[in-house]
PDB file of C-alpha atoms in Angstrom:
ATOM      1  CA  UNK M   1      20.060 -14.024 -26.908  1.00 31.00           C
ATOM      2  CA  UNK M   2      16.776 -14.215 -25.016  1.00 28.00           C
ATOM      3  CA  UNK M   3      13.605 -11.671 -26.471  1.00 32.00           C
ATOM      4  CA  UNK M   4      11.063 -10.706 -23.999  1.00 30.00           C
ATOM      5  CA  UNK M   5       7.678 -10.044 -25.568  1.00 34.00           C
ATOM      6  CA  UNK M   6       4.660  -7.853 -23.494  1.00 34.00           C
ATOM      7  CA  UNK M   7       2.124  -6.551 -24.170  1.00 36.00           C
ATOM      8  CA  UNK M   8       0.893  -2.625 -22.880  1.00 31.00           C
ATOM      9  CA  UNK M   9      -1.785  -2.783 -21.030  1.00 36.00           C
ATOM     10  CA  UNK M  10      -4.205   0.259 -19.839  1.00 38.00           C
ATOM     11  CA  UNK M  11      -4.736   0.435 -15.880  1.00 42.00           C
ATOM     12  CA  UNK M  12      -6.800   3.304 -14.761  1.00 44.00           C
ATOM     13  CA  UNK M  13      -4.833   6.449 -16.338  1.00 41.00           C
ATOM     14  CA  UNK M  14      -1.471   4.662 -17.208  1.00 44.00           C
ATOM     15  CA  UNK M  15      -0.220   1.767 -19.512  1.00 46.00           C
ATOM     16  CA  UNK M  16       1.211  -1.402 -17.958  1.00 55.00           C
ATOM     17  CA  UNK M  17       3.772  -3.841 -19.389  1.00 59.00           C
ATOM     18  CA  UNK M  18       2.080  -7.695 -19.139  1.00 67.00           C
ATOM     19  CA  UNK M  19       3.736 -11.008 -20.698  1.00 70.00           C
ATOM     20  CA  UNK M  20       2.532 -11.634 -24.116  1.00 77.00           C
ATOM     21  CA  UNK M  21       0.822 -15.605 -23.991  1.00 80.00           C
ATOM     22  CA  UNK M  22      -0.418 -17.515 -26.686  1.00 85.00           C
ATOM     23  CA  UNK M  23      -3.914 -18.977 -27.123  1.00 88.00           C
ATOM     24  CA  UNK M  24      -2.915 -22.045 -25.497  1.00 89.00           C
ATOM     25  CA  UNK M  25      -1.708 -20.526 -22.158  1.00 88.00           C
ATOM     26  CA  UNK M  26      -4.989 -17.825 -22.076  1.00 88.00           C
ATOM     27  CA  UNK M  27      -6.953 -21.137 -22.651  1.00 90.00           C
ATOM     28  CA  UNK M  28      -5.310 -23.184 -20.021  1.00 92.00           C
ATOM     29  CA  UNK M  29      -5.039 -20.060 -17.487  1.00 91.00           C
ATOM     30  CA  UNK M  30      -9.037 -19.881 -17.526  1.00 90.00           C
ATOM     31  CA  UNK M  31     -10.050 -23.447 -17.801  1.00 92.00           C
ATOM     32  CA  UNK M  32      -8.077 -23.276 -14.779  1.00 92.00           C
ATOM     33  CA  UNK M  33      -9.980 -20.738 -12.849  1.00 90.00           C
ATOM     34  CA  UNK M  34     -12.911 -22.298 -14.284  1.00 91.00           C
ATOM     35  CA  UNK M  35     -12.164 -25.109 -12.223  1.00 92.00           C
ATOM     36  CA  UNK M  36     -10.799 -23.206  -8.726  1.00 91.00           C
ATOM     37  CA  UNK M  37      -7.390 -24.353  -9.832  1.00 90.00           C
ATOM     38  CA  UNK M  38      -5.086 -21.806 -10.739  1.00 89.00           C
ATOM     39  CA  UNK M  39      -1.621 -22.149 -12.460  1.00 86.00           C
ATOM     40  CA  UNK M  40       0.225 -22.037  -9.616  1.00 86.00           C
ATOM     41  CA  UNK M  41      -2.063 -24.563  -7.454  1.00 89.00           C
ATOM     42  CA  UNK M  42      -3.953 -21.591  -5.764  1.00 90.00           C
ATOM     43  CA  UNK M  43      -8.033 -21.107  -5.432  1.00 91.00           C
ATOM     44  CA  UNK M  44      -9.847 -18.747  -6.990  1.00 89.00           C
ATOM     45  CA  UNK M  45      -9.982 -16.725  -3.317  1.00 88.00           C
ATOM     46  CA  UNK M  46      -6.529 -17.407  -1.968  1.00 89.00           C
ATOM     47  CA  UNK M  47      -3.905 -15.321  -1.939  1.00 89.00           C
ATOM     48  CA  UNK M  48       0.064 -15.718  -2.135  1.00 88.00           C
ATOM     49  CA  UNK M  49       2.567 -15.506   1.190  1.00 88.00           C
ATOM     50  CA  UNK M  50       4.345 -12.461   0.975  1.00 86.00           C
ATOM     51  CA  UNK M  51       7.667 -11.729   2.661  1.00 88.00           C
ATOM     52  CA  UNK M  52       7.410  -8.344   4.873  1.00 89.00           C
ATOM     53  CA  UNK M  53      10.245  -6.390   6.902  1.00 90.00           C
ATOM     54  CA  UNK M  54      10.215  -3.598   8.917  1.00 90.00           C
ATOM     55  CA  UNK M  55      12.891  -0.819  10.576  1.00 89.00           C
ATOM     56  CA  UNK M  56      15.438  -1.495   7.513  1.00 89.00           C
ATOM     57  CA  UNK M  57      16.339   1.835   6.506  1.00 91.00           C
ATOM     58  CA  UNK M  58      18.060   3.337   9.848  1.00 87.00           C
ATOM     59  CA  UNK M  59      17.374   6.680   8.506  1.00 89.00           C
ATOM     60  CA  UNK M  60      14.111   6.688   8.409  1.00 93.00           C
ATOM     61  CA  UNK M  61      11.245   7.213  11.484  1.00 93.00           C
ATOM     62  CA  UNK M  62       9.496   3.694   9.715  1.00 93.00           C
ATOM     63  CA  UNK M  63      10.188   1.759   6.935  1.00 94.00           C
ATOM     64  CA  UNK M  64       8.870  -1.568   5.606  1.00 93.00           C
ATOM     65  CA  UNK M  65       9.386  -3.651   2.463  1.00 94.00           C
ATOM     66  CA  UNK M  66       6.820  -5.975   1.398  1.00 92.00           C
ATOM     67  CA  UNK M  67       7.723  -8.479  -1.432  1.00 90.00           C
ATOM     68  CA  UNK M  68       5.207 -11.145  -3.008  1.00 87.00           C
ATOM     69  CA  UNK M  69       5.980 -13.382  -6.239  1.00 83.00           C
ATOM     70  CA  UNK M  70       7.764 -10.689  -8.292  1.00 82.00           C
ATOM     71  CA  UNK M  71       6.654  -7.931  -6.776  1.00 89.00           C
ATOM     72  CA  UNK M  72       8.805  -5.707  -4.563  1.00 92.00           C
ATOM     73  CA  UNK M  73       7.838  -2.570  -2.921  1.00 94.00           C
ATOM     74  CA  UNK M  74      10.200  -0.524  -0.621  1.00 95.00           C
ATOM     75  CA  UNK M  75       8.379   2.284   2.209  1.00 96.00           C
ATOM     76  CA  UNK M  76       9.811   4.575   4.102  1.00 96.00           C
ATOM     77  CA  UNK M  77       8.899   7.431   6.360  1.00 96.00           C
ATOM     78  CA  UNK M  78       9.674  10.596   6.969  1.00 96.00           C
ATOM     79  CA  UNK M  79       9.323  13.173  10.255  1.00 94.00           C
ATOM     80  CA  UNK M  80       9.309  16.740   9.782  1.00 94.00           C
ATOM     81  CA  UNK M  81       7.794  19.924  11.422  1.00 93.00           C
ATOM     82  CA  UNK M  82       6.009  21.996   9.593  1.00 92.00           C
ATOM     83  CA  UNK M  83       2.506  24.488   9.753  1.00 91.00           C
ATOM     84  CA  UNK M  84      -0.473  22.878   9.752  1.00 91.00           C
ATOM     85  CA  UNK M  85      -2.892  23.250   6.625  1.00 90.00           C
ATOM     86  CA  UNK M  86      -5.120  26.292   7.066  1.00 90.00           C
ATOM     87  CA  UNK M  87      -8.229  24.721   6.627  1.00 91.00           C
ATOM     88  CA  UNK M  88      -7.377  21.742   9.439  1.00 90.00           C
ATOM     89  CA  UNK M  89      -5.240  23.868  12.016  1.00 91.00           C
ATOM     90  CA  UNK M  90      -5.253  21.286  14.626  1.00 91.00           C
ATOM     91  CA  UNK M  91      -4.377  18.178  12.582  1.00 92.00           C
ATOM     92  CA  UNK M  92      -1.462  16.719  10.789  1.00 92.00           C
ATOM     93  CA  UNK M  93      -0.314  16.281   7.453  1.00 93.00           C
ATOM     94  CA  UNK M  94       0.097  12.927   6.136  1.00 94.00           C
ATOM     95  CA  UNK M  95       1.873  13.511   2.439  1.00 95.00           C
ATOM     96  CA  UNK M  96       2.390  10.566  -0.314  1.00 96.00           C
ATOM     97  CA  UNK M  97       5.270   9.917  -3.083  1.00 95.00           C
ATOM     98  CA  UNK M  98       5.025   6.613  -5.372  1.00 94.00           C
ATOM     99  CA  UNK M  99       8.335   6.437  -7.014  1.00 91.00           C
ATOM    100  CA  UNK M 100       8.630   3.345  -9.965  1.00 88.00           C
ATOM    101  CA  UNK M 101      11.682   2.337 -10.570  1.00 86.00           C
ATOM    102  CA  UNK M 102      13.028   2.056 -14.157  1.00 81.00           C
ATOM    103  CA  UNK M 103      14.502  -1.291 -13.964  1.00 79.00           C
ATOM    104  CA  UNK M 104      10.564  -2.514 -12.613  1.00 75.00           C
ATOM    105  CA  UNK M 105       9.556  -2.930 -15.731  1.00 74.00           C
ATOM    106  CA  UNK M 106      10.248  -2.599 -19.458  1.00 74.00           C
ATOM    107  CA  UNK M 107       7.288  -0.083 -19.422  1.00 73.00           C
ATOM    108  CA  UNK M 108       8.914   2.467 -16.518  1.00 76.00           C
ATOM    109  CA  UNK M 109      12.252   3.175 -19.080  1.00 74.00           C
ATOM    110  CA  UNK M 110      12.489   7.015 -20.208  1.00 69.00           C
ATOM    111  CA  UNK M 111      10.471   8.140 -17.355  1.00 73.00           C
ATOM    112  CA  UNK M 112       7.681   5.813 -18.307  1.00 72.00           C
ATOM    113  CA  UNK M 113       6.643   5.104 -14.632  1.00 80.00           C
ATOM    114  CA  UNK M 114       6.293   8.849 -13.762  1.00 85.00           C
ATOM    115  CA  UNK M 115       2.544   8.490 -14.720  1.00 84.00           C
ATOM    116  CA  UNK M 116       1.497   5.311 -12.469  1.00 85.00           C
ATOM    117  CA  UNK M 117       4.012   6.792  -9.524  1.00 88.00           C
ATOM    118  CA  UNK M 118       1.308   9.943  -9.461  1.00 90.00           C
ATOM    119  CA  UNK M 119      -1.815   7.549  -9.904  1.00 89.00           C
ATOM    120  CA  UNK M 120      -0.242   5.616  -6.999  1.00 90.00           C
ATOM    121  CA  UNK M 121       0.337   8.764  -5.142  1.00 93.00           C
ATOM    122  CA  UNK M 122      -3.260  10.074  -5.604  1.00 92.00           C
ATOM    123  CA  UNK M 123      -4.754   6.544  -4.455  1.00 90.00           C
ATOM    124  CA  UNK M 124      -2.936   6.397  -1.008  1.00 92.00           C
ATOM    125  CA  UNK M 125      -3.782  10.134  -0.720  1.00 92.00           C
ATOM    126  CA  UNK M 126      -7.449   9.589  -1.413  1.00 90.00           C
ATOM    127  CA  UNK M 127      -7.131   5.945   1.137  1.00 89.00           C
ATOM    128  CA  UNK M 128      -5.736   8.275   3.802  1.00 89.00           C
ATOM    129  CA  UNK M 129      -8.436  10.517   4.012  1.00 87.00           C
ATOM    130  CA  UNK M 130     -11.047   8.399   4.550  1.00 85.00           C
ATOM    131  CA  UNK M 131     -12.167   9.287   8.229  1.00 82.00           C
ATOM    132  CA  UNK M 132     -10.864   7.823  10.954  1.00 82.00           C
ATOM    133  CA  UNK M 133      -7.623   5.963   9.070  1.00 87.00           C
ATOM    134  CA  UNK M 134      -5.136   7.780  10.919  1.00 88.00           C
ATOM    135  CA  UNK M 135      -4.966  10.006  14.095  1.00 88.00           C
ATOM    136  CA  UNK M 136      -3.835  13.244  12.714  1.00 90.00           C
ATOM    137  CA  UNK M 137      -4.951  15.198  15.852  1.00 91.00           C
ATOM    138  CA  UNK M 138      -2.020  13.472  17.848  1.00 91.00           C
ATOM    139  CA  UNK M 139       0.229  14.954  15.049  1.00 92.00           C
ATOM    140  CA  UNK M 140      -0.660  18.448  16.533  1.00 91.00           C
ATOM    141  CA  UNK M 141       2.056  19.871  18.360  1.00 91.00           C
ATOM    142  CA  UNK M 142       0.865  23.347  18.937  1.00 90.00           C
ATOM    143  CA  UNK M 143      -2.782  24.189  17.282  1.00 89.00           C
ATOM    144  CA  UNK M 144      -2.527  26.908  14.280  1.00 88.00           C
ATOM    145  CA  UNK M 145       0.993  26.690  14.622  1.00 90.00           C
ATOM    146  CA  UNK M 146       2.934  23.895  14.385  1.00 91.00           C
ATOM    147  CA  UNK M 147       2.403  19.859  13.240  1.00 93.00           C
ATOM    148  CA  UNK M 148       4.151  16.659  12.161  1.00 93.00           C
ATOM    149  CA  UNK M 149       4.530  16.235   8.446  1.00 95.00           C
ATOM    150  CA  UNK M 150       4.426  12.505   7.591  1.00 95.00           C
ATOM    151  CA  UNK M 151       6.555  11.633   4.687  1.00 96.00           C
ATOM    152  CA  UNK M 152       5.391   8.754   3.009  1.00 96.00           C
ATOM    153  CA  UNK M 153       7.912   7.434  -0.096  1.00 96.00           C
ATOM    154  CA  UNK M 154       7.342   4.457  -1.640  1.00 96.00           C
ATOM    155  CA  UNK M 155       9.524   2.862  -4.314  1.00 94.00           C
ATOM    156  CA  UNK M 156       8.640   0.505  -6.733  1.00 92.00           C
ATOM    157  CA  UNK M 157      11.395  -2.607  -7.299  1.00 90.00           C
ATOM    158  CA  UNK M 158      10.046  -4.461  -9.176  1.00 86.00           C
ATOM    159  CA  UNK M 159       6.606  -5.416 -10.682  1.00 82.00           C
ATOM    160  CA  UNK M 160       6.609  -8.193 -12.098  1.00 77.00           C
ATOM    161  CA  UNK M 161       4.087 -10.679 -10.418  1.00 75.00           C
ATOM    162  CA  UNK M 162       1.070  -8.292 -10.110  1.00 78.00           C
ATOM    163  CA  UNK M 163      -1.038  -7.252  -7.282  1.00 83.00           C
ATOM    164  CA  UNK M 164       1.263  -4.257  -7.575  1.00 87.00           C
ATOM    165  CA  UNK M 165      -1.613  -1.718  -5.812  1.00 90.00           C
ATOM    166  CA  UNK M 166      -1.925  -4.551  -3.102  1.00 91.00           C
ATOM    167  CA  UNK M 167       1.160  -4.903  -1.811  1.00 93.00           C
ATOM    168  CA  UNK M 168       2.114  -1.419  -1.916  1.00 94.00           C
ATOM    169  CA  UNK M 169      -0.829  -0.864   0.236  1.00 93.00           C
ATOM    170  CA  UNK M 170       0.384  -4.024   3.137  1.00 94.00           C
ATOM    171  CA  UNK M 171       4.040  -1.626   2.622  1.00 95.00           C
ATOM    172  CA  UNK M 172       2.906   1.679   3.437  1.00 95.00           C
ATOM    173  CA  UNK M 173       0.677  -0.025   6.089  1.00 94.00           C
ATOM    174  CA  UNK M 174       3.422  -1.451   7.624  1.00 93.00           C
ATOM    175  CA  UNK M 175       5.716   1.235   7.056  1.00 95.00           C
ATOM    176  CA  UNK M 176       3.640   3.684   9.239  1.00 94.00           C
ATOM    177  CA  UNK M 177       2.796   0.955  12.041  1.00 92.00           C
ATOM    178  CA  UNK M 178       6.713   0.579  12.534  1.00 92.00           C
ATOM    179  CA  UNK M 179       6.687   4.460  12.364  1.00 93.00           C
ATOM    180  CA  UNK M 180       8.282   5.916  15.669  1.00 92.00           C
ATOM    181  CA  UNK M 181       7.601   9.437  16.680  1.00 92.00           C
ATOM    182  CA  UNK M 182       9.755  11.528  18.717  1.00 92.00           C
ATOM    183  CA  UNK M 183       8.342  12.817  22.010  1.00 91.00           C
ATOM    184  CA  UNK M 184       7.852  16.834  22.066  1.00 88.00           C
ATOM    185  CA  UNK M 185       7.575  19.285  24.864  1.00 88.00           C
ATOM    186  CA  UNK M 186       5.454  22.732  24.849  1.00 84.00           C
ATOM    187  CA  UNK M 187       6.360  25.422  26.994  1.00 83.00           C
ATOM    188  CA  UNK M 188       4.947  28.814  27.206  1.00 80.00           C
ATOM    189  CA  UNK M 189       1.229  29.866  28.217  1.00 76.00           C
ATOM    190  CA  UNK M 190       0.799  31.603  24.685  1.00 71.00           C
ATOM    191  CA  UNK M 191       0.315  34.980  26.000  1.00 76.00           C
ATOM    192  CA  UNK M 192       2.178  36.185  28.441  1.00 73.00           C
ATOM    193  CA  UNK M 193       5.166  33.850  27.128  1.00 74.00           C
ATOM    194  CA  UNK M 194       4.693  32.461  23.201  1.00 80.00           C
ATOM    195  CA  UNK M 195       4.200  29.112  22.961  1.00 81.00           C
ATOM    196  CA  UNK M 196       8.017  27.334  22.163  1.00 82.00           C
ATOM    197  CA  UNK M 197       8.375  23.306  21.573  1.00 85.00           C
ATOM    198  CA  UNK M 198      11.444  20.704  22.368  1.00 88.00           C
ATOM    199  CA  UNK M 199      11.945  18.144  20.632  1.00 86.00           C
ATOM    200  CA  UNK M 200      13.522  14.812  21.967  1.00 86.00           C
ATOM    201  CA  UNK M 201      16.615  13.416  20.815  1.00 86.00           C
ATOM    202  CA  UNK M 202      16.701  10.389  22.715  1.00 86.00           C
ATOM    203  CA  UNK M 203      15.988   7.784  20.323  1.00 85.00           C
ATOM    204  CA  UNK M 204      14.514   5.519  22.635  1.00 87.00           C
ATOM    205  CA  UNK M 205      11.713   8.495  23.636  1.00 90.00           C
ATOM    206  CA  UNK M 206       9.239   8.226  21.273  1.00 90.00           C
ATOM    207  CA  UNK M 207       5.691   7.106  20.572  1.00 91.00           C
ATOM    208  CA  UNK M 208       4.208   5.234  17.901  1.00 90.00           C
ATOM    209  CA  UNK M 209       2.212   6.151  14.899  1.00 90.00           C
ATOM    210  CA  UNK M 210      -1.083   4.592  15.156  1.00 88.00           C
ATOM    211  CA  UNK M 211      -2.115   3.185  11.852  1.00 87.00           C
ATOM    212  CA  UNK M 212      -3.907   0.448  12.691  1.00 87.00           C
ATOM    213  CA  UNK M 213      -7.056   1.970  10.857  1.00 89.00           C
ATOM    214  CA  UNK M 214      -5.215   2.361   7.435  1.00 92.00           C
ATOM    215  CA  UNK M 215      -6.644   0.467   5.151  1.00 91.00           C
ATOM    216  CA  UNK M 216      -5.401  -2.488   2.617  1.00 91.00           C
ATOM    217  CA  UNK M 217      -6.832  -3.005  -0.751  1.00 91.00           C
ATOM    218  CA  UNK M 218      -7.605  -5.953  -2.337  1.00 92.00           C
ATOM    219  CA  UNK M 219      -7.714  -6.348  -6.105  1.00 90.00           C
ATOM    220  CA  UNK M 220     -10.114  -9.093  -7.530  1.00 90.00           C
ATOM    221  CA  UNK M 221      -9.431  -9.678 -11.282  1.00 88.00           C
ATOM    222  CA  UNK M 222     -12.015 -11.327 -13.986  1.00 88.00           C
ATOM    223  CA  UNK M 223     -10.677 -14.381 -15.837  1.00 88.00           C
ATOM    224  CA  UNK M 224     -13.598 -15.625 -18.195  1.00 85.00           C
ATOM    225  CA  UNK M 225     -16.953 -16.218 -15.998  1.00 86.00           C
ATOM    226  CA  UNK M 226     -14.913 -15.928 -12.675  1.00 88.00           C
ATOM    227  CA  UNK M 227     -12.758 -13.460 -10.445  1.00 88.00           C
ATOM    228  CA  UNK M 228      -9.907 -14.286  -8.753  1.00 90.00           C
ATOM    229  CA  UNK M 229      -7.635 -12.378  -6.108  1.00 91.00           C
ATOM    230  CA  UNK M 230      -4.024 -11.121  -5.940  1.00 89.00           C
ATOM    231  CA  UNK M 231      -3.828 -12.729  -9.752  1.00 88.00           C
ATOM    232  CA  UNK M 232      -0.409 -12.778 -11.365  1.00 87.00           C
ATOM    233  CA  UNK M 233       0.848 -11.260 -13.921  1.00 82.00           C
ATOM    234  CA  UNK M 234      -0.157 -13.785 -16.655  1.00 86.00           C
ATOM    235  CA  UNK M 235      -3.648 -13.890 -14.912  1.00 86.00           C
ATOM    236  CA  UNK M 236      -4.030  -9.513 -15.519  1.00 84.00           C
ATOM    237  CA  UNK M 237      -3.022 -10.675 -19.201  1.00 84.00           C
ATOM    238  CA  UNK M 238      -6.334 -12.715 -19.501  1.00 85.00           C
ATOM    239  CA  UNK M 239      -8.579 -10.590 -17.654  1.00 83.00           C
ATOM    240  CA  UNK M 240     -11.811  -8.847 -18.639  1.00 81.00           C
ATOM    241  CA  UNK M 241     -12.512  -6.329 -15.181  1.00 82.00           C
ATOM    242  CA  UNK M 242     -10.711  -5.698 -12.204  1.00 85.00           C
ATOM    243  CA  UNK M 243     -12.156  -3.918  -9.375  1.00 88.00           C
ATOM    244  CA  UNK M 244      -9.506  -2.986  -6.517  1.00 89.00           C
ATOM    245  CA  UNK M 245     -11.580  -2.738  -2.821  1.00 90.00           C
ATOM    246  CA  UNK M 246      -9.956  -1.132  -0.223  1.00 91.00           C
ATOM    247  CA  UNK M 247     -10.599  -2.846   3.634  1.00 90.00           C
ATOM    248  CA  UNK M 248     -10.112  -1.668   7.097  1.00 88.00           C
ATOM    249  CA  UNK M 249      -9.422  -3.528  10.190  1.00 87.00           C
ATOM    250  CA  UNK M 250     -13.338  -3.017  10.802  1.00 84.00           C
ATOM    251  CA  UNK M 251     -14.114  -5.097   8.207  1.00 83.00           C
ATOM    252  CA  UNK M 252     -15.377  -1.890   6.506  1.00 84.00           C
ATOM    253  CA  UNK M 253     -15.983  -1.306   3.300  1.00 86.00           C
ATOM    254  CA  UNK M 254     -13.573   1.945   2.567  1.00 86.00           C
ATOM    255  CA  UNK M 255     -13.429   2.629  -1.032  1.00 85.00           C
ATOM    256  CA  UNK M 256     -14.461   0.886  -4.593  1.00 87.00           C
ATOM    257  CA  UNK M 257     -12.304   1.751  -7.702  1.00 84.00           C
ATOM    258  CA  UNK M 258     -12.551   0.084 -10.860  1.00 81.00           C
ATOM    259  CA  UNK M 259      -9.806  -0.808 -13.341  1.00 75.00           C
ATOM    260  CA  UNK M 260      -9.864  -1.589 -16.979  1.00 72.00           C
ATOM    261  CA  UNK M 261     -12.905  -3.815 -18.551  1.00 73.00           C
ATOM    262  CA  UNK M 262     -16.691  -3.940 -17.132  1.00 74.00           C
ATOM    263  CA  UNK M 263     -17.928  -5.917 -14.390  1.00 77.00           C
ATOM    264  CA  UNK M 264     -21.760  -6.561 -13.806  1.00 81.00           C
ATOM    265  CA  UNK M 265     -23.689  -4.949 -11.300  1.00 82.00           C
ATOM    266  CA  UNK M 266     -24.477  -8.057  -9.751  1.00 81.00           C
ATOM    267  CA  UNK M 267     -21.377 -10.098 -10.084  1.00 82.00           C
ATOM    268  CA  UNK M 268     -19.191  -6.886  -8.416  1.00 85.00           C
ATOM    269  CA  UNK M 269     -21.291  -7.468  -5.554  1.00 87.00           C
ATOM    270  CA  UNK M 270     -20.317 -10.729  -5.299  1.00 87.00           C
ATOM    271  CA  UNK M 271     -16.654  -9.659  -5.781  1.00 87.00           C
ATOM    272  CA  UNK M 272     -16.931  -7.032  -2.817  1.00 88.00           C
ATOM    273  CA  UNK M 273     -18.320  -9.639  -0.696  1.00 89.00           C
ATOM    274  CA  UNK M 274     -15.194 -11.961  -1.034  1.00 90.00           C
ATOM    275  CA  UNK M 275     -12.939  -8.528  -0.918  1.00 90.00           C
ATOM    276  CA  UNK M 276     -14.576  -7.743   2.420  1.00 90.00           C
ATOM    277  CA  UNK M 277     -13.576 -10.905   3.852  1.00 90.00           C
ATOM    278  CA  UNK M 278     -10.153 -11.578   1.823  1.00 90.00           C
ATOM    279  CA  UNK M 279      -8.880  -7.925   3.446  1.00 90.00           C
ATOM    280  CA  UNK M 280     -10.003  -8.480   6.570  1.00 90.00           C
ATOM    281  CA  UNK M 281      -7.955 -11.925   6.548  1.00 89.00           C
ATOM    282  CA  UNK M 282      -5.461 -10.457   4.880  1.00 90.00           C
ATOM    283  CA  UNK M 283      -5.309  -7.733   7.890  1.00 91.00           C
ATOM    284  CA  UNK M 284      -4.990  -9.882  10.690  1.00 89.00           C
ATOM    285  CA  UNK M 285      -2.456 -11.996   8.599  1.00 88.00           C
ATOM    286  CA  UNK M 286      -0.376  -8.629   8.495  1.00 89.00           C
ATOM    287  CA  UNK M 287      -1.055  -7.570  11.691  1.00 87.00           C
ATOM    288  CA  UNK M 288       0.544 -11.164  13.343  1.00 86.00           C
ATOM    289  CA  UNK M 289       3.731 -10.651  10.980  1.00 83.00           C
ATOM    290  CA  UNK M 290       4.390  -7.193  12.339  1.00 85.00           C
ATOM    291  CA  UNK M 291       3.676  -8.368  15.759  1.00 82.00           C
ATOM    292  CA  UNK M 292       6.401 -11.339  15.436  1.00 78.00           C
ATOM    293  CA  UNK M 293       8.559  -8.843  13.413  1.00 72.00           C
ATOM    294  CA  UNK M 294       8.420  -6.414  16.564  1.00 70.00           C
ATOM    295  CA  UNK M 295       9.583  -8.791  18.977  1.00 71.00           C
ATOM    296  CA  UNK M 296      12.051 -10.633  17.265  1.00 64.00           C
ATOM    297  CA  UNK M 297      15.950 -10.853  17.525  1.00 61.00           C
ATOM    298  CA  UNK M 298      16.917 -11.295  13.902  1.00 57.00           C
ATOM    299  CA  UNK M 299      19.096  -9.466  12.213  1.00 60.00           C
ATOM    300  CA  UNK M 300      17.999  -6.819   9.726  1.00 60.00           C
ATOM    301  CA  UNK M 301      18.770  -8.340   6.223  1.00 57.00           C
ATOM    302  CA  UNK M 302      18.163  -4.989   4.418  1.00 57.00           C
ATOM    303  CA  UNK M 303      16.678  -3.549   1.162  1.00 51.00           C
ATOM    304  CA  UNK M 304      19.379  -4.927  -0.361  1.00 50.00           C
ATOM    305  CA  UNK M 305      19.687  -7.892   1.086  1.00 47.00           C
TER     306      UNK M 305
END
């Protein structure tokens, strides 16, 4: 019989399952990053490799799973045509779903992840509409009348070696740069003859979904007098501030949101700084894989796989 102990942690709005650790390990963990040596040999400012795959769910217009350390998040995307919003007649509608699975975490059982799925939700809402992240004027098919829908739906695997926020953010980004959208065709002059609209079904006639402007975030974590990024699970257990940053391909600083604990004014400038430059690493990292991942041969392995 094996127990497993946690402890419920507060993140933002929601409570978090973490591994409980003793004195000893919290001691040893931030003597650690005291000394730029983490746990599992990392720096302070390095980050794990993460596994990423695109096109896996045939279904789908895009999909992408991104997996690091004990973390596994599964994207896909959806096409469908719909009226525009009232107040944006001649853009697109880009619409988010964070689903957590129960069997992430002890924490999501009995509909316990229903409250970080919406927090999720609401932060990759609020990411995509910063200006400029995606072109939702080429999602117009005819103005005032009809537009693409993007379907975003994310599920959560598993959670269990933090940095959940950042790689469900490399996911969905990849998820929508592997998105494929099907050609269209307007006919009519819309007044003699109404406007009308074709749709291709030729799966090889389609476009693709630029995305290259969505952002990534980067979470930077306190452990005693330092900060660390993409920490691990037992690293969120010692922590004393997070602040999650999220990056464009710009280099741009797009959004700030803090997490639980306090960070000083002038040491969460400091952590911006090396959030700036971790994303935009990070980034071009990402935007290499999906690159080889295009062009390659290999054989799908699958969500399940």
């Amino acid at each position: 019989c094996v127990c497993v102990c946690c402890e419920w942690v507060r993140v933002g709005a929601v409570i978090m399952a973490l591994p409980v650790l003793s004195a000893s390990e919290r001691d040893f963990i931030v003597a650690g990053v005291a000394e730029n040596f983490r746990a599992d040999g990392r720096g302070r400012g390095d980050l794990r490799h993460f596994e990423l795959e695109t096109g896996i769910v045939s279904s789908c217009n895009g999909s992408a799973r991104a997996r690091i350390q004990g973390t596994d998040v599964l994207v896909c995307v959806k096409l469908e045509v719909g009226a525009p919003a009232p107040d944006h007649p001649d853009l697109g509608q880009v619409q988010f779903c964070v689903t957590c699975s129960a069997g992430a975490s002890p924490a999501f059982e009995a509909r316990g992840g229903q409250a970080l799925g919406n927090e999720l939700s609401q932060l990759l809402k609020r990411m995509s509409s910063i200006p400029d992240v995606l072109d939702l004027k080429s999602l117009c098919i005819i103005p005032e009348q009809v537009v693409w829908i993007v379907r975003v739906d994310a599920l959560v695997l598993e959670c269990a070696g933090g940095s959940l926020h950042d790689t469900l953010t490399v996911a969905v980004k990849a998820a929508l740069h592997a998105t494929s959208i099907p050609q269209t065709v307007v006919t009519g002059d819309g007044e003699s003859v109404p406007f009308d609209f074709d749709v291709s079904d030729d799966p090889y006639d389609v476009r693709a979904l630029n995305a290259e402007g969505f952002p990534v975030l980067v979470s930077l974590t306190k452990v005693g007098n330092h900060y660390v990024v993409d920490a691990t699970a037992e690293e969120e257990a010692c922590t004393s501030g997070r602040v999650m940053v999220a990056v464009n391909k710009s280099n741009n600083l797009c959004a700030v949101q803090m997490g639980q604990g306090s960070v000083r004014p002038a040491v969460l400038t400091e952590m911006i700084k090396l959030a700036v430059s971790t994303g935009s690493a990070l980034i071009n990292c990402l935007e290499q894989a999906l690159q080889s991942e295009s062009t390659a041969n290999a054989p799908k392995i699958g969500f399940l796989g």
